Short mmCIF file of C-alpha atoms in Angstrom, two decimals:
data_model
loop_
_atom_site.label_atom_id
_atom_site.label_comp_id
_atom_site.label_asym_id
_atom_site.label_seq_id
_atom_site.Cartn_x
_atom_site.Cartn_y
_atom_site.Cartn_z
CA MET A 673 92.87 79.48 109.16
CA MET A 674 93.48 83.14 108.44
CA THR A 675 95.81 85.21 110.60
CA GLU A 676 96.72 88.88 110.67
CA PRO A 677 98.46 90.48 108.90
CA ILE A 678 96.96 89.09 105.71
CA ASN A 679 100.01 90.08 103.62
CA TYR A 680 102.56 88.53 105.96
CA ASP A 681 105.06 88.06 103.13
CA ARG A 682 105.31 91.81 102.39
CA PRO A 683 107.98 94.01 103.99
CA VAL A 684 105.21 96.35 105.17
CA ALA A 685 101.85 94.82 106.01
CA GLY A 686 99.18 97.45 106.55
CA ILE A 687 95.64 97.22 107.74
CA SER A 688 92.72 96.12 105.62
CA PRO A 689 89.07 95.13 105.95
CA ALA A 690 89.88 91.56 104.83
CA GLY A 691 89.69 89.99 108.29
CA SER A 692 86.38 91.54 109.29
CA PHE A 693 84.94 90.86 105.82
CA ALA A 694 85.89 87.16 106.05
CA GLU A 695 84.46 86.86 109.56
CA ALA A 696 81.13 88.47 108.60
CA TRP A 697 80.88 86.42 105.42
CA CYS A 698 81.58 83.16 107.27
CA ARG A 699 78.92 83.94 109.88
CA GLN A 700 76.29 84.26 107.16
CA ASN A 701 77.57 81.38 104.97
CA GLN A 702 78.51 78.69 107.49
CA GLU A 703 78.16 75.85 105.00
CA ASP A 704 80.64 77.38 102.54
CA THR A 705 84.39 77.98 102.53
CA ILE A 706 86.03 81.25 101.54
CA GLY A 707 89.58 81.86 100.35
CA LEU A 708 91.16 85.31 100.31
CA ILE A 709 94.02 86.05 97.95
CA PRO A 710 95.87 89.23 98.92
CA CYS A 711 97.15 90.94 95.81
CA ALA A 712 97.51 94.64 96.67
CA GLU A 713 100.99 95.99 96.11
CA GLY A 714 102.37 99.42 96.89
CA GLU A 715 100.39 102.61 97.11
CA ALA A 716 98.90 105.16 94.80
CA PRO A 717 101.28 108.03 93.90
CA TRP A 718 98.80 110.60 95.19
CA MET A 719 99.02 109.02 98.67
CA ASN A 720 102.64 110.04 99.19
CA GLY A 721 102.84 112.37 102.16
CA LEU A 722 99.44 111.53 103.64
#
């Protein structure tokens, strides 16, 4: 079962659309199973100061 934050093992876990995506997908594909693999790391250099 998925819990928030998705990237619980990171020192800073931000927000993402992963939870709402998984919920919507599961509602439309009830016979299937989905696995999410968080792999984002860091931020883009141009985002500094935003």
